[in-house]
Short mmCIF file of C-alpha atoms in Angstrom, two decimals:
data_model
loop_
_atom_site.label_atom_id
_atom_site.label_comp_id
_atom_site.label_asym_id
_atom_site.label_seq_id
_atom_site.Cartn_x
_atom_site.Cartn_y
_atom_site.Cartn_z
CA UNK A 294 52.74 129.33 -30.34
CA UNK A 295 49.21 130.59 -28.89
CA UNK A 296 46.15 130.18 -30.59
CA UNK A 297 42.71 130.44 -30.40
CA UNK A 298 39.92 128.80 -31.50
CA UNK A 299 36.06 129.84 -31.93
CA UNK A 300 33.78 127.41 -33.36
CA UNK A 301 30.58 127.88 -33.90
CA UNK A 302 27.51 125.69 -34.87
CA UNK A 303 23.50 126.52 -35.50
CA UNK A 304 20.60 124.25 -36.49
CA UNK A 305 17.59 125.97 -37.68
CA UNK A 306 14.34 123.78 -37.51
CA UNK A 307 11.25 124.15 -40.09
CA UNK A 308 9.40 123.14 -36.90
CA UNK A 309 10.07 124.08 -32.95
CA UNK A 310 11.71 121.27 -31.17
CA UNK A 311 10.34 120.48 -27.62
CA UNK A 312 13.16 119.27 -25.99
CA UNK A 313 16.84 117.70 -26.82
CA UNK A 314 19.50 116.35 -24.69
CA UNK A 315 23.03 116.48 -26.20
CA UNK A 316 26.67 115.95 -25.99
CA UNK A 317 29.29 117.16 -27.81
CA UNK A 318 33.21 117.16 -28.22
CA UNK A 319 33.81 120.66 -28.91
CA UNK A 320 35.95 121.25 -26.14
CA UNK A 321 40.14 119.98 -27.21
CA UNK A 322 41.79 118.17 -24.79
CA UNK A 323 44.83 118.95 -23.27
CA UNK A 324 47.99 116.60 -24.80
CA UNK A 325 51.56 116.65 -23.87
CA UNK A 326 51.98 119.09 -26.90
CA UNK A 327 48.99 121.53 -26.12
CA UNK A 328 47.73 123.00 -23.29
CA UNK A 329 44.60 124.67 -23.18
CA UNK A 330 44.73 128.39 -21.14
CA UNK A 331 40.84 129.19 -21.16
CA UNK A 332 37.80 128.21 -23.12
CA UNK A 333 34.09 128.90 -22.47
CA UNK A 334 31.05 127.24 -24.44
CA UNK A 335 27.67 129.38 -24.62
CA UNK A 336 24.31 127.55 -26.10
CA UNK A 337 20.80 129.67 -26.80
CA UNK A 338 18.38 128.93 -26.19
CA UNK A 339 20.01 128.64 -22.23
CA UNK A 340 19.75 124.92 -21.05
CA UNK A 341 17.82 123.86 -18.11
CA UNK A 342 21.08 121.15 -17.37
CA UNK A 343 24.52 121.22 -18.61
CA UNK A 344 27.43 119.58 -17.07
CA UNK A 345 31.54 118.90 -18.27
CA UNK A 346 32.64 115.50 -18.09
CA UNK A 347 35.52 113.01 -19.74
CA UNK A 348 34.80 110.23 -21.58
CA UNK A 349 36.26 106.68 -21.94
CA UNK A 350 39.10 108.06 -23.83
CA UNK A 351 40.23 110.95 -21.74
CA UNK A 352 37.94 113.42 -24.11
CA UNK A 353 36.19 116.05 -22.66
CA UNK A 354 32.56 116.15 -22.97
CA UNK A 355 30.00 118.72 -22.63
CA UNK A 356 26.13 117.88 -21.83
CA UNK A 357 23.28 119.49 -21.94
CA UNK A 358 19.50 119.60 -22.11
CA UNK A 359 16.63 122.42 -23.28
CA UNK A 360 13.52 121.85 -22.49
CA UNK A 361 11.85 125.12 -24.09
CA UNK A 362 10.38 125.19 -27.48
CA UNK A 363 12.95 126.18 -30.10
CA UNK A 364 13.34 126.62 -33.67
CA UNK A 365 17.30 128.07 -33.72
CA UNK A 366 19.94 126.07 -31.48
CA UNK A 367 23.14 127.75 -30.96
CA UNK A 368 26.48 126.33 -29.84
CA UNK A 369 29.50 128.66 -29.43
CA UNK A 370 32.50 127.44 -28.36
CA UNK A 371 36.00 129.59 -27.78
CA UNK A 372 39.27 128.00 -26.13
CA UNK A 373 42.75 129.73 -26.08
CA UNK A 374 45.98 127.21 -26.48
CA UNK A 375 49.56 127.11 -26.36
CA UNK A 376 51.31 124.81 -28.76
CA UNK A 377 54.85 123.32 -28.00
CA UNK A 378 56.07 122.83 -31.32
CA UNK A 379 59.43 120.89 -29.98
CA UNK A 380 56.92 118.14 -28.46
CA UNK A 381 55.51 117.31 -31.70
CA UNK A 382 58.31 117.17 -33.87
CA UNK A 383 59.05 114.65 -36.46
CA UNK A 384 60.86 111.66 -34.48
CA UNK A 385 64.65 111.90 -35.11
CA UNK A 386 64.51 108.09 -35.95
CA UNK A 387 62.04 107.04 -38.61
CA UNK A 388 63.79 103.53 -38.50
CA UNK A 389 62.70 102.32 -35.18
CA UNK A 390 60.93 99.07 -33.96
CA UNK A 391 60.04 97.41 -37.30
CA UNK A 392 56.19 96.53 -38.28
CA UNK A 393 56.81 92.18 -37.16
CA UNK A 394 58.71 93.24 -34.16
CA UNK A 395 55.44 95.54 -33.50
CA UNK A 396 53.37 92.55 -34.21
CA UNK A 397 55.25 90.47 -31.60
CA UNK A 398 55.39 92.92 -29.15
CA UNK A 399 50.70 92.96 -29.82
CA UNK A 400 50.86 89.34 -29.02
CA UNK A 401 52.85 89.24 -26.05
CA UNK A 402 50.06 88.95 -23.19
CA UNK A 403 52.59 90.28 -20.26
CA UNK A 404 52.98 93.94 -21.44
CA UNK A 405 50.29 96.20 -19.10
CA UNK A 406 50.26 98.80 -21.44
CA UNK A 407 48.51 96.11 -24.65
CA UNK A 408 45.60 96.78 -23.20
CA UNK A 409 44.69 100.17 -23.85
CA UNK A 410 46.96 99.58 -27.50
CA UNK A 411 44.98 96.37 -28.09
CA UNK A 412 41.50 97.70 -29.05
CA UNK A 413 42.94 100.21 -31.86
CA UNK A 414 43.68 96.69 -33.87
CA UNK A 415 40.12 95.83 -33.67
CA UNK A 416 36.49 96.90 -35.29
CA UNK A 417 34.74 99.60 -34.37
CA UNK A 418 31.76 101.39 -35.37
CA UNK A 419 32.89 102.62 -38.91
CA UNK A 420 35.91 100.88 -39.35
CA UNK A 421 35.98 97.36 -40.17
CA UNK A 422 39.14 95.27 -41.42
CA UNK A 423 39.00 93.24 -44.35
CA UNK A 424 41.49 91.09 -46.77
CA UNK A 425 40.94 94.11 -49.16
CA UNK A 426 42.11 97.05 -46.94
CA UNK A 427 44.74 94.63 -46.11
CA UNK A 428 45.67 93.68 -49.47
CA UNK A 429 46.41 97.55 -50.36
CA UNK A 430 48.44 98.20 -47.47
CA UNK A 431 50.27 94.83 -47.15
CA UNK A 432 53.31 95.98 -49.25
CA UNK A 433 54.26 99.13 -47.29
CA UNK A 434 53.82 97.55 -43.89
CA UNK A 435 55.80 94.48 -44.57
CA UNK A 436 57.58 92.71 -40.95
CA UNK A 437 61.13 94.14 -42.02
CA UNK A 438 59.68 97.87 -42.82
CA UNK A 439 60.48 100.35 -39.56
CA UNK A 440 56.58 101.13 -38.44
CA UNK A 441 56.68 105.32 -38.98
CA UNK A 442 58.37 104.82 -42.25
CA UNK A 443 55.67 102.84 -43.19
CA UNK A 444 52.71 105.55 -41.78
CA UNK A 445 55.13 108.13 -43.87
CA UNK A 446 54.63 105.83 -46.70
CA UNK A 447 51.21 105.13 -46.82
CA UNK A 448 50.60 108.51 -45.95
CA UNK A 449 51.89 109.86 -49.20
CA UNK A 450 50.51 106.73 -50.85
CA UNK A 451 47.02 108.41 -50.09
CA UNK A 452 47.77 112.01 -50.96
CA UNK A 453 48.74 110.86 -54.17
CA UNK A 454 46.36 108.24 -55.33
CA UNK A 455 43.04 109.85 -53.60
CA UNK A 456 41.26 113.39 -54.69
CA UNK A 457 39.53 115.58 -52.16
CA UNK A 458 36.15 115.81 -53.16
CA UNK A 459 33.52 117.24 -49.95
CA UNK A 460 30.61 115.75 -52.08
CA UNK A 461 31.99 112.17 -52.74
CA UNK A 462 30.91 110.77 -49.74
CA UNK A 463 28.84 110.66 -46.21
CA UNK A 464 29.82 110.45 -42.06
CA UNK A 465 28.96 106.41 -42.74
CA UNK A 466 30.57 106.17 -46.19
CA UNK A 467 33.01 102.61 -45.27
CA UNK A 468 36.60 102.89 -46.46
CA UNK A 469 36.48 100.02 -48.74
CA UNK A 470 34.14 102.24 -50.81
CA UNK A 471 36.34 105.01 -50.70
CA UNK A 472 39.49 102.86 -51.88
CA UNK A 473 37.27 101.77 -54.85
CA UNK A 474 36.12 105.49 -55.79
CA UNK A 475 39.41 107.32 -54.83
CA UNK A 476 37.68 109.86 -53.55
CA UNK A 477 36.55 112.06 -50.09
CA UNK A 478 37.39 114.09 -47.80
CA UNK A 479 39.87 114.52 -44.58
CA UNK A 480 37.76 112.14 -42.30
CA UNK A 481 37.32 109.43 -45.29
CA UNK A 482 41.14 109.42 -45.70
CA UNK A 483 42.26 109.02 -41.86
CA UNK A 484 39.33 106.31 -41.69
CA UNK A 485 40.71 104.67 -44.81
CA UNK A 486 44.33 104.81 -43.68
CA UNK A 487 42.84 103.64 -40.12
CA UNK A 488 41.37 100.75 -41.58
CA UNK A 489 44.46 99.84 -43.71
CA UNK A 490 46.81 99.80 -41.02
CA UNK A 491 44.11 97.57 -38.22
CA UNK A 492 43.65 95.51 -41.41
CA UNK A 493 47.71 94.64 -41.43
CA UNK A 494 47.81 94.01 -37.49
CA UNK A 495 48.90 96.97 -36.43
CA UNK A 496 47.09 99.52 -34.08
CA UNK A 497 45.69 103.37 -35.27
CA UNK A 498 43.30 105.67 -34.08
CA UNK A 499 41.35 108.48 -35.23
CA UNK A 500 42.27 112.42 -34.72
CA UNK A 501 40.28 114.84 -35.09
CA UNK A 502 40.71 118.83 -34.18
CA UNK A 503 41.36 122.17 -36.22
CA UNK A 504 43.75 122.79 -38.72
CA UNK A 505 44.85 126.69 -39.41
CA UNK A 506 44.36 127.72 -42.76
CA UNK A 507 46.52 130.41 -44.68
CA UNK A 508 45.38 132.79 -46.68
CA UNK A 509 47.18 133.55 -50.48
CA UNK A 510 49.99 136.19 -50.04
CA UNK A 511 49.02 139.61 -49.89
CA UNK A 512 45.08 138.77 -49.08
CA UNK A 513 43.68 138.90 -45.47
CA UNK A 514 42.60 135.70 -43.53
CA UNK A 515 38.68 135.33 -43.63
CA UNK A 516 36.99 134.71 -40.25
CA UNK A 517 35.32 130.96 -39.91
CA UNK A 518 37.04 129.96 -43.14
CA UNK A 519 39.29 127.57 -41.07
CA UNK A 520 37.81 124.07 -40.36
CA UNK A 521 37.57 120.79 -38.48
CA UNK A 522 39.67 118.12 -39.20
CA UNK A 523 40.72 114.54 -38.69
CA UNK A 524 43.87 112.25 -39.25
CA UNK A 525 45.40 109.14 -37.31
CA UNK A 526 47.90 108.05 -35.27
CA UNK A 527 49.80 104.71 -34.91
CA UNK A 528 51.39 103.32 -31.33
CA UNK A 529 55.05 102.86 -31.79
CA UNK A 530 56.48 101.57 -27.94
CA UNK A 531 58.93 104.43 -26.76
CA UNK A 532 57.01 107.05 -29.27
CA UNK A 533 53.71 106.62 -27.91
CA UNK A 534 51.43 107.18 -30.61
CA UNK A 535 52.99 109.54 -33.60
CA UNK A 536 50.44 111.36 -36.07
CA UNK A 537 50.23 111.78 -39.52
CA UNK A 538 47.94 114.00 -41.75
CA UNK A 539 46.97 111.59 -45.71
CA UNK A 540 45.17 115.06 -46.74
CA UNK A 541 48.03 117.30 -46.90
CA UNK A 542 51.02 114.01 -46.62
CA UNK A 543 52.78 115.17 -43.53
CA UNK A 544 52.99 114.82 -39.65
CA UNK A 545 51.34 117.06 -37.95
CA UNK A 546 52.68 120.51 -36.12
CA UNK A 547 51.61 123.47 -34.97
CA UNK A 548 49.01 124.54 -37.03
CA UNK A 549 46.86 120.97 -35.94
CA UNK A 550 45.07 121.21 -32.75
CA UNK A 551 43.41 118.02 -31.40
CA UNK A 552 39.84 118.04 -29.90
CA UNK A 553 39.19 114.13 -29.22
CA UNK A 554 40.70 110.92 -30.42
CA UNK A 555 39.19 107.79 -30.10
CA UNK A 556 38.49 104.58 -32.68
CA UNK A 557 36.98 106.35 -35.36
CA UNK A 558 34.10 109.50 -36.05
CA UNK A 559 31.81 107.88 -34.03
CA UNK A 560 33.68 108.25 -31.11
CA UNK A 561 34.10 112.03 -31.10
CA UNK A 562 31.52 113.36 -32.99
CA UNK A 563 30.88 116.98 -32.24
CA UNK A 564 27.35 117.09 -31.48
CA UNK A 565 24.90 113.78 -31.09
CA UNK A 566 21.67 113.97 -28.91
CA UNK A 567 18.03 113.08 -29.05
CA UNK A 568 15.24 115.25 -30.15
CA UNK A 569 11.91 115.92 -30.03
CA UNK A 570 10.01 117.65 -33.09
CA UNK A 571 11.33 120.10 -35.15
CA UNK A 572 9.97 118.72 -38.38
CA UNK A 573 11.43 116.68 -41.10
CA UNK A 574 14.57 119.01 -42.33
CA UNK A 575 16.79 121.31 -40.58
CA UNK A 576 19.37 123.95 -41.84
CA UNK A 577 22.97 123.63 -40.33
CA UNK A 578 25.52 126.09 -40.31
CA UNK A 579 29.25 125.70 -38.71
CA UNK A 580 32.06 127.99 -38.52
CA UNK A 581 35.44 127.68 -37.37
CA UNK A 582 38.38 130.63 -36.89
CA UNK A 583 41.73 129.44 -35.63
CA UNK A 584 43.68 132.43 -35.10
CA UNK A 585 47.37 132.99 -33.94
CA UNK A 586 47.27 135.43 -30.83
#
């Protein structure tokens, strides 16, 4: 399956900004499931510096600075992908290592690989565990529950309990909150289900990427009415880490494509920079088409 992806975003100032340095994660990474074929990125006004990069988790980056008055920034992005579907199947064995046996294999200080598994148990930024988060998920991910039938589990747990809602909460909004108000969106269920799971022992980390919307039979597919999107992924030894989607309970295939993982949000956020000026408010505008070619 090929695809291809345009996003775009604009910020419109009540006031000309001087100068801004920025980096984003608008450019999706290649996986053992995707590969991307081309992309370009194109920001007005033109910067004076811009430069591609990878960050500490194997995301790529894109920097750049303007140093020209400006009251409209523009940031257009466009990346063709294939999509092996067979690499991201569902696992043929849901019943594999078992949530204690992925516990003892966490504490045992001799495997190389805990290192880079050990720091999606811990805090970070906008995730932080708690006897509440763990009390919630304690049940599902008990020691003699396999680990994905668990994620399975507690995925569906969260499509059924929780209501989409894109004015319930905020980036910072913490997922104790949104347990108590049932409510949010994509990014406040993978950081709730993140939480849950770190909260239990057991490593996750934060997806986000596109997802390909369909249109109602018989109507056409409206451009940019696609969007960003975010779910997790837990670390089973001999899966690596397998993904599942709480906002629409299921594992992800061919219609999720992954920009940037990382901890949580604040690891991948699209755009984050320093500015100077522009006033007190700003006007921003995204738009994302992912369209089979």
């Amino acid at each position: 399956m090929k695809y291809r992806v345009r996003h775009l975003t604009e910020y419109k100032y009540n006031k000309p900004v001087s100068l801004c340095y920025n980096m984003t994660h608008l450019l999706p990474r290649d996986t053992q499931h995707q590969r991307c074929l081309s992309r370009r990125i194109h920001v007005m006004p033109t910067p004076v510096y811009q430069n591609e990069g990878v960050d500490y988790f194997g995301n790529l980056t894109f920097y750049f600075s303007i140093q020209e008055p400006h009251e409209k920034l523009t940031i257009d992005v466009e990346s063709d992908f294939e999509i092996d579907v067979k690499d991201r199947a569902e696992p043929d064995n849901l019943y594999s290592m078992t949530c204690g046996e992925l516990r003892l294999w966490l504490a045992d200080p001799q495997i190389p690989e805990l290192r880079m598994v050990k720091e999606y148990v811990l805090d970070s930024t906008l995730i932080q565990r708690s006897n509440v988060l763990a009390a919630y998920a304690r049940e599902i991910f008990s020691d003699d529950v396999p680990v994905l039938q668990a994620a399975m589990a507690f995925t569906n747990k969260i499509f059924d309990e929780f209501t989409f809602d894109p004015v319930a909460t905020t980036v910072s909004t913490p997922p104790e909150q949104v347990l108590t108000e049932k409510r949010g969106v994509c990014q406040d269920f993978a950081h709730l289900a993140i939480a849950c799971i770190r909260s239990v022992g057991l490593p996750a980390r934060y997806m986000s990427g596109y997802l390909e919307t369909l249109p109602p039979p018989g109507q056409e597919k409206l451009i940019g009415a696609d969007a960003s999107h975010a779910w997790f992924s837990v670390f089973v030894p001999g899966f690596d880490w397998v993904e599942f989607d709480p906002t629409n309970n299921m594992m992800p295939s061919e219609q999720h494509i992954v920009t940037a993982w990382g901890r949580d949000y604040a690891d991948v956020t699209p755009l984050q920079g320093v500015i100077f000026d522009g006033g007190k408010t700003l006007a921003l505008y995204v738009s994302v088409d992912v369209q089979q070619i």
